[in-house]
Short mmCIF file of C-alpha atoms and ligand atoms in Angstrom, two decimals:
data_model
loop_
_atom_site.label_atom_id
_atom_site.label_comp_id
_atom_site.label_asym_id
_atom_site.label_seq_id
_atom_site.Cartn_x
_atom_site.Cartn_y
_atom_site.Cartn_z
CA UNK A 108 23.76 -8.36 -12.63
CA UNK A 109 21.63 -10.29 -10.19
CA UNK A 110 21.91 -14.05 -10.32
CA UNK A 111 19.76 -16.52 -8.48
CA UNK A 112 21.01 -20.07 -8.90
CA UNK A 113 18.99 -23.14 -8.01
CA UNK A 114 17.40 -21.19 -5.16
CA UNK A 115 15.20 -23.16 -2.81
CA UNK A 116 13.47 -21.79 0.26
CA UNK A 117 11.54 -23.98 2.65
CA UNK A 118 9.88 -22.57 5.74
CA UNK A 119 9.35 -24.65 8.88
CA UNK A 120 11.54 -27.51 7.70
CA UNK A 121 10.85 -30.79 9.44
CA UNK A 122 7.62 -29.53 10.99
CA UNK A 123 4.01 -30.37 10.02
CA UNK A 124 3.78 -26.83 8.60
CA UNK A 125 6.74 -27.25 6.24
CA UNK A 126 6.26 -25.08 3.17
CA UNK A 127 8.43 -24.98 0.07
CA UNK A 128 8.05 -21.35 -1.00
CA UNK A 129 10.68 -21.38 -3.76
CA UNK A 130 11.82 -24.45 -5.63
CA UNK A 131 14.95 -24.61 -7.85
CA UNK A 132 14.59 -21.04 -9.07
CA UNK A 133 17.14 -19.82 -11.63
CA UNK A 134 17.12 -16.18 -12.66
CA UNK A 135 19.67 -13.81 -14.20
CA UNK A 136 18.86 -10.12 -14.47
CA UNK A 137 21.19 -7.79 -16.37
CA UNK A 138 22.28 -4.50 -14.77
CA UNK A 139 19.69 -1.76 -15.09
CA UNK A 140 16.86 -4.11 -16.09
CA UNK A 141 13.43 -3.46 -14.58
CA UNK A 142 11.55 -6.73 -14.01
CA UNK A 143 7.91 -6.92 -12.96
CA UNK A 144 6.92 -9.96 -10.90
CA UNK A 145 3.41 -11.41 -10.91
CA UNK A 146 1.79 -14.52 -9.50
CA UNK A 147 -1.13 -15.58 -7.38
CA UNK A 148 -1.27 -15.38 -3.58
CA UNK A 149 1.39 -17.54 -2.00
CA UNK A 150 3.30 -17.99 -5.29
CA UNK A 151 6.59 -16.98 -3.68
CA UNK A 152 6.96 -13.37 -4.90
CA UNK A 153 7.72 -11.77 -1.51
CA UNK A 154 9.94 -14.71 -0.62
CA UNK A 155 12.02 -14.08 -3.74
CA UNK A 156 12.40 -10.41 -2.80
CA UNK A 157 13.21 -11.42 0.78
CA UNK A 158 15.90 -13.78 -0.49
CA UNK A 159 17.47 -10.93 -2.47
CA UNK A 160 17.25 -8.52 0.47
CA UNK A 161 18.63 -11.09 2.90
CA UNK A 162 15.79 -11.45 5.36
CA UNK A 163 14.90 -14.90 4.09
CA UNK A 164 17.68 -17.48 4.21
CA UNK A 165 18.21 -19.82 1.27
CA UNK A 166 17.65 -23.49 2.02
CA UNK A 167 19.66 -24.31 -1.11
CA UNK A 168 21.27 -22.44 -3.99
CA UNK A 169 22.99 -19.07 -4.28
CA UNK A 170 22.20 -15.38 -4.64
CA UNK A 171 24.76 -13.17 -6.38
CA UNK A 172 24.74 -9.39 -6.76
CA UNK A 173 27.36 -8.34 -9.26
CA UNK A 174 30.16 -10.85 -8.81
CA UNK A 175 29.56 -11.13 -5.08
CA UNK A 176 27.96 -14.19 -3.54
CA UNK A 177 25.68 -12.64 -0.90
CA UNK A 178 23.79 -15.82 -0.03
CA UNK A 179 24.97 -15.83 3.59
CA UNK A 180 25.04 -12.04 4.02
CA UNK A 181 22.62 -10.51 6.53
CA UNK A 182 20.06 -7.88 5.54
CA UNK A 183 22.18 -5.21 7.22
CA UNK A 184 25.25 -6.18 5.25
CA UNK A 185 23.29 -6.16 2.00
CA UNK A 186 21.84 -2.70 2.74
CA UNK A 187 24.63 -0.98 0.84
CA UNK A 188 23.62 -2.90 -2.29
CA UNK A 189 19.87 -3.30 -1.94
CA UNK A 190 17.08 -0.73 -1.40
CA UNK A 191 13.46 -1.67 -0.73
CA UNK A 192 10.04 -0.06 -0.77
CA UNK A 193 7.18 -1.95 0.85
CA UNK A 194 3.42 -1.94 0.36
CA UNK A 195 2.83 -0.17 3.67
CA UNK A 196 3.81 3.52 3.31
CA UNK A 197 4.61 3.53 7.04
CA UNK A 198 7.18 0.76 6.68
CA UNK A 199 9.86 2.65 4.76
CA UNK A 200 10.39 5.68 6.95
CA UNK A 201 10.35 6.82 10.56
CA UNK A 202 7.20 8.79 11.50
CA UNK A 203 8.81 10.61 14.44
CA UNK A 204 11.77 11.97 12.49
CA UNK A 205 11.56 14.91 10.09
CA UNK A 206 11.60 14.46 6.33
CA UNK A 207 15.18 15.73 6.28
CA UNK A 208 16.31 13.35 9.02
CA UNK A 209 14.68 10.44 7.21
CA UNK A 210 16.49 11.42 4.02
CA UNK A 211 19.81 11.72 5.86
CA UNK A 212 19.37 8.24 7.28
CA UNK A 213 18.49 6.90 3.85
CA UNK A 214 21.51 8.58 2.28
CA UNK A 215 23.74 6.90 4.87
CA UNK A 216 22.19 3.46 4.36
CA UNK A 217 24.83 0.77 4.32
CA UNK A 218 27.55 3.10 5.68
CA UNK A 219 28.72 3.54 9.26
CA UNK A 220 28.57 7.33 9.20
CA UNK A 221 26.09 9.02 11.54
CA UNK A 222 23.12 11.31 11.03
CA UNK A 223 25.13 14.46 11.95
CA UNK A 224 27.56 13.90 9.13
CA UNK A 225 24.77 13.11 6.74
CA UNK A 226 22.89 16.35 7.46
CA UNK A 227 25.70 18.78 6.63
CA UNK A 228 25.95 21.44 3.91
CA UNK A 229 25.67 20.25 0.34
CA UNK A 230 23.48 17.34 1.38
CA UNK A 231 20.69 19.72 2.44
CA UNK A 232 20.69 21.45 -0.94
CA UNK A 233 20.73 18.09 -2.68
CA UNK A 234 17.72 16.92 -0.65
CA UNK A 235 15.78 20.09 -1.52
CA UNK A 236 16.52 19.56 -5.19
CA UNK A 237 15.54 15.90 -5.14
CA UNK A 238 12.27 16.56 -3.31
CA UNK A 239 11.41 19.55 -5.46
CA UNK A 240 11.69 17.33 -8.54
CA UNK A 241 8.67 15.40 -7.25
CA UNK A 242 6.46 18.43 -7.81
CA UNK A 243 4.56 17.77 -4.55
CA UNK A 244 5.72 20.94 -2.74
CA UNK A 245 7.42 18.87 -0.03
CA UNK A 246 10.69 20.78 -0.39
CA UNK A 247 9.14 23.45 1.85
CA UNK A 248 8.37 20.89 4.55
CA UNK A 249 11.80 19.37 5.26
CA UNK A 250 11.41 20.10 8.98
CA UNK A 251 7.97 18.46 9.17
CA UNK A 252 7.67 15.09 10.83
CA UNK A 253 7.30 12.27 8.32
CA UNK A 254 4.18 11.12 10.18
CA UNK A 255 2.31 14.22 9.01
CA UNK A 256 2.45 13.22 5.35
CA UNK A 257 -0.19 11.28 3.43
CA UNK A 258 0.47 7.67 2.46
CA UNK A 259 1.11 8.66 -1.15
CA UNK A 260 3.53 11.42 -0.19
CA UNK A 261 5.39 9.03 2.09
CA UNK A 262 5.59 6.40 -0.61
CA UNK A 263 6.94 8.92 -3.14
CA UNK A 264 9.53 10.01 -0.58
CA UNK A 265 10.38 6.39 0.23
CA UNK A 266 11.21 5.90 -3.44
CA UNK A 267 13.41 8.98 -3.53
CA UNK A 268 15.09 7.83 -0.31
CA UNK A 269 15.67 4.40 -1.82
CA UNK A 270 17.73 6.07 -4.54
CA UNK A 271 19.81 8.34 -2.28
CA UNK A 272 22.46 5.77 -1.33
CA UNK A 273 24.41 4.21 -4.19
CA UNK A 274 22.52 0.89 -4.31
CA UNK A 275 22.58 -1.49 -7.22
CA UNK A 276 19.25 -3.21 -6.65
CA UNK A 277 15.76 -1.87 -5.97
CA UNK A 278 13.05 -4.17 -4.62
CA UNK A 279 9.44 -3.00 -4.72
CA UNK A 280 6.84 -5.16 -3.02
CA UNK A 281 3.39 -3.99 -4.19
CA UNK A 282 4.50 -0.47 -3.33
CA UNK A 283 1.48 1.18 -5.00
CA UNK A 284 -1.18 -1.25 -3.73
CA UNK A 285 -2.23 0.83 -0.72
CA UNK A 286 -2.56 4.09 -2.68
CA UNK A 287 -5.54 5.67 -4.41
CA UNK A 288 -5.48 5.25 -8.22
CA UNK A 289 -4.20 8.76 -8.92
CA UNK A 290 -1.34 8.48 -6.42
CA UNK A 291 -0.61 4.91 -7.55
CA UNK A 292 -0.11 6.19 -11.13
CA UNK A 293 2.05 9.03 -9.85
CA UNK A 294 4.27 6.67 -7.83
CA UNK A 295 4.50 4.21 -10.73
CA UNK A 296 5.64 6.97 -13.12
CA UNK A 297 8.13 8.15 -10.52
CA UNK A 298 9.39 4.59 -10.15
CA UNK A 299 10.03 4.24 -13.87
CA UNK A 300 11.81 7.61 -13.94
CA UNK A 301 14.06 6.89 -10.93
CA UNK A 302 14.92 3.37 -12.07
CA UNK A 303 16.01 4.69 -15.49
CA UNK A 304 17.87 7.67 -14.00
CA UNK A 305 19.86 5.56 -11.51
CA UNK A 306 20.13 2.47 -13.73
CA UNK A 307 18.86 0.31 -10.90
CA UNK A 308 18.34 -3.39 -11.37
CA UNK A 309 14.75 -3.60 -10.19
CA UNK A 310 12.18 -6.21 -9.24
CA UNK A 311 8.64 -4.94 -8.70
CA UNK A 312 5.93 -7.25 -7.36
CA UNK A 313 2.45 -6.32 -8.49
CA UNK A 314 -1.00 -7.89 -8.60
CA UNK A 315 -1.96 -5.60 -11.47
CA UNK A 316 -1.46 -7.09 -14.93
CA UNK A 317 -1.70 -3.59 -16.38
CA UNK A 318 1.15 -2.37 -14.20
CA UNK A 319 3.16 -5.51 -14.93
CA UNK A 320 3.19 -4.67 -18.63
CA UNK A 321 3.27 -0.87 -18.45
CA UNK A 322 6.66 -0.47 -16.78
CA UNK A 323 9.97 -2.25 -17.09
CA UNK A 324 11.47 -4.46 -19.77
CA UNK A 325 10.72 -7.96 -18.51
CA UNK A 326 7.91 -9.78 -16.68
CA UNK A 327 8.17 -13.02 -14.74
CA UNK A 328 5.31 -15.03 -13.31
CA UNK A 329 5.76 -17.24 -10.26
CA UNK A 330 3.51 -20.14 -9.42
CA UNK A 331 3.96 -22.45 -6.46
CA UNK A 332 7.57 -21.43 -6.06
CA UNK A 333 8.58 -21.77 -9.71
CA UNK A 334 9.06 -19.28 -12.54
CA UNK A 335 6.41 -20.31 -15.05
CA UNK A 336 6.62 -17.34 -17.42
CA UNK A 337 9.52 -15.09 -18.38
CA UNK A 338 8.86 -12.60 -21.16
CA UNK A 339 10.76 -9.61 -22.53
CA UNK A 340 11.45 -7.82 -25.81
CA UNK A 341 9.04 -8.17 -28.69
CA UNK A 342 7.25 -11.11 -27.07
CA UNK A 343 6.35 -8.94 -24.09
CA UNK A 344 5.61 -5.90 -26.23
CA UNK A 345 3.04 -7.97 -28.11
CA UNK A 346 1.21 -8.98 -24.93
CA UNK A 347 -1.92 -7.27 -23.68
CA UNK A 348 -3.52 -7.43 -20.26
CA UNK A 349 -6.00 -10.01 -21.61
CA UNK A 350 -3.17 -12.28 -22.75
CA UNK A 351 -1.51 -12.08 -19.36
CA UNK A 352 -4.76 -12.82 -17.53
CA UNK A 353 -5.30 -15.80 -19.84
CA UNK A 354 -1.80 -17.10 -19.03
CA UNK A 355 -2.48 -16.54 -15.35
CA UNK A 356 -5.68 -18.57 -15.63
CA UNK A 357 -3.96 -21.36 -17.51
CA UNK A 358 -1.20 -21.64 -14.93
CA UNK A 359 -3.61 -21.61 -12.02
CA UNK A 360 -5.97 -24.00 -13.72
CA UNK A 361 -8.94 -22.24 -12.20
CA UNK A 362 -10.99 -19.09 -12.43
CA UNK A 363 -9.58 -15.92 -10.95
CA UNK A 364 -12.03 -14.58 -8.42
CA UNK A 365 -11.06 -10.97 -8.80
CA UNK A 366 -10.47 -10.24 -12.47
CA UNK A 367 -11.11 -6.54 -11.98
CA UNK A 368 -8.12 -6.23 -9.68
CA UNK A 369 -5.86 -7.99 -12.13
CA UNK A 370 -6.96 -5.88 -15.09
CA UNK A 371 -6.29 -2.59 -13.31
N1 LIG B 546 7.99 -16.79 7.38
C1 LIG B 546 7.22 -17.74 6.86
N2 LIG B 546 6.96 -18.88 7.53
C2 LIG B 546 6.19 -19.86 7.00
N3 LIG B 546 5.65 -19.81 5.77
C3 LIG B 546 5.87 -18.69 5.05
C4 LIG B 546 6.65 -17.60 5.55
N4 LIG B 546 6.69 -16.63 4.60
C5 LIG B 546 5.97 -17.09 3.57
N5 LIG B 546 5.47 -18.32 3.82
C6 LIG B 546 4.66 -19.16 2.93
O1 LIG B 546 5.41 -19.29 1.72
C7 LIG B 546 4.54 -19.21 0.58
C8 LIG B 546 4.99 -18.07 -0.32
O2 LIG B 546 4.72 -16.86 0.35
P1 LIG B 546 5.00 -15.43 -0.29
O3 LIG B 546 4.68 -14.42 0.75
O4 LIG B 546 6.35 -15.41 -0.90
O5 LIG B 546 3.92 -15.39 -1.46
P2 LIG B 546 3.49 -14.17 -2.40
O6 LIG B 546 3.59 -14.65 -3.80
O7 LIG B 546 4.27 -12.97 -2.04
O8 LIG B 546 1.96 -14.01 -2.00
P3 LIG B 546 1.02 -12.73 -1.83
O9 LIG B 546 0.69 -12.26 -3.20
O10 LIG B 546 -0.18 -13.29 -1.13
O11 LIG B 546 1.76 -11.71 -1.00
C9 LIG B 546 3.14 -19.03 1.14
O12 LIG B 546 2.52 -20.30 1.22
C10 LIG B 546 3.37 -18.48 2.53
O13 LIG B 546 2.32 -18.81 3.41
#
């Protein structure tokens, strides 16, 4: 269970640039639930993910993962509980290390054990098996530098790496946005499969209304730092992309400039 209680985040407090990015946000997400997060630019989506990961400090309120209050925990301390995949395929892995070394580091995330330990015996076979399951042929390239892979391949591997350590929470911040449509679909399918397989409590930020409804069990919409829509179950199942765009419009109180993007 993730619980966010009365969470407020204000950047630049006391300065002329003060910005309240999240305002009295309450959210409870049951274990293994996959939540998609939508909202216009600046709505607070990345800030919410940052507050869960620990790289944004709460101005007020609490963040709990399981029964543990992690509000004052650093990102490093939370790494054993929280995995992340970013929009930029280069952000989640180290270009100068091999695929295998990247996977070993990911498998050791949140623990103090070193790379040498992580690369031994059974681990290698497990890595081969996990990569082979992607169907991208990367299991034959474990000794290749990560930097040689395409953005889509790196993003698929980043997802696999995010599930190697025993995390509870997976945070995805527009992780398919930089990919071509074919690879974006591939990575989205992979996401749904891995989330279900590892029973990860997941938040996925997306600007695509289609994506927001096509994966997961629940969708929340943020607007100006507040949760303005929270749908799941039959209510969500009955929603189409058009309905979501209409809600988006209503909340924003203005026309959306780029409908095509949202409908995708
Ligand atoms: N480190 C920061 N310092 C100052 N202001 C910030 C900082 N991070 C975010 N903000 C501001 O907080 C608000 C929420 O930003 P956030 O990145 O969470 O929005 P978002 O919903 O993820 O938007 P987008 O879809 O454009 O990525 C914005 O007004 C943003 O400019």
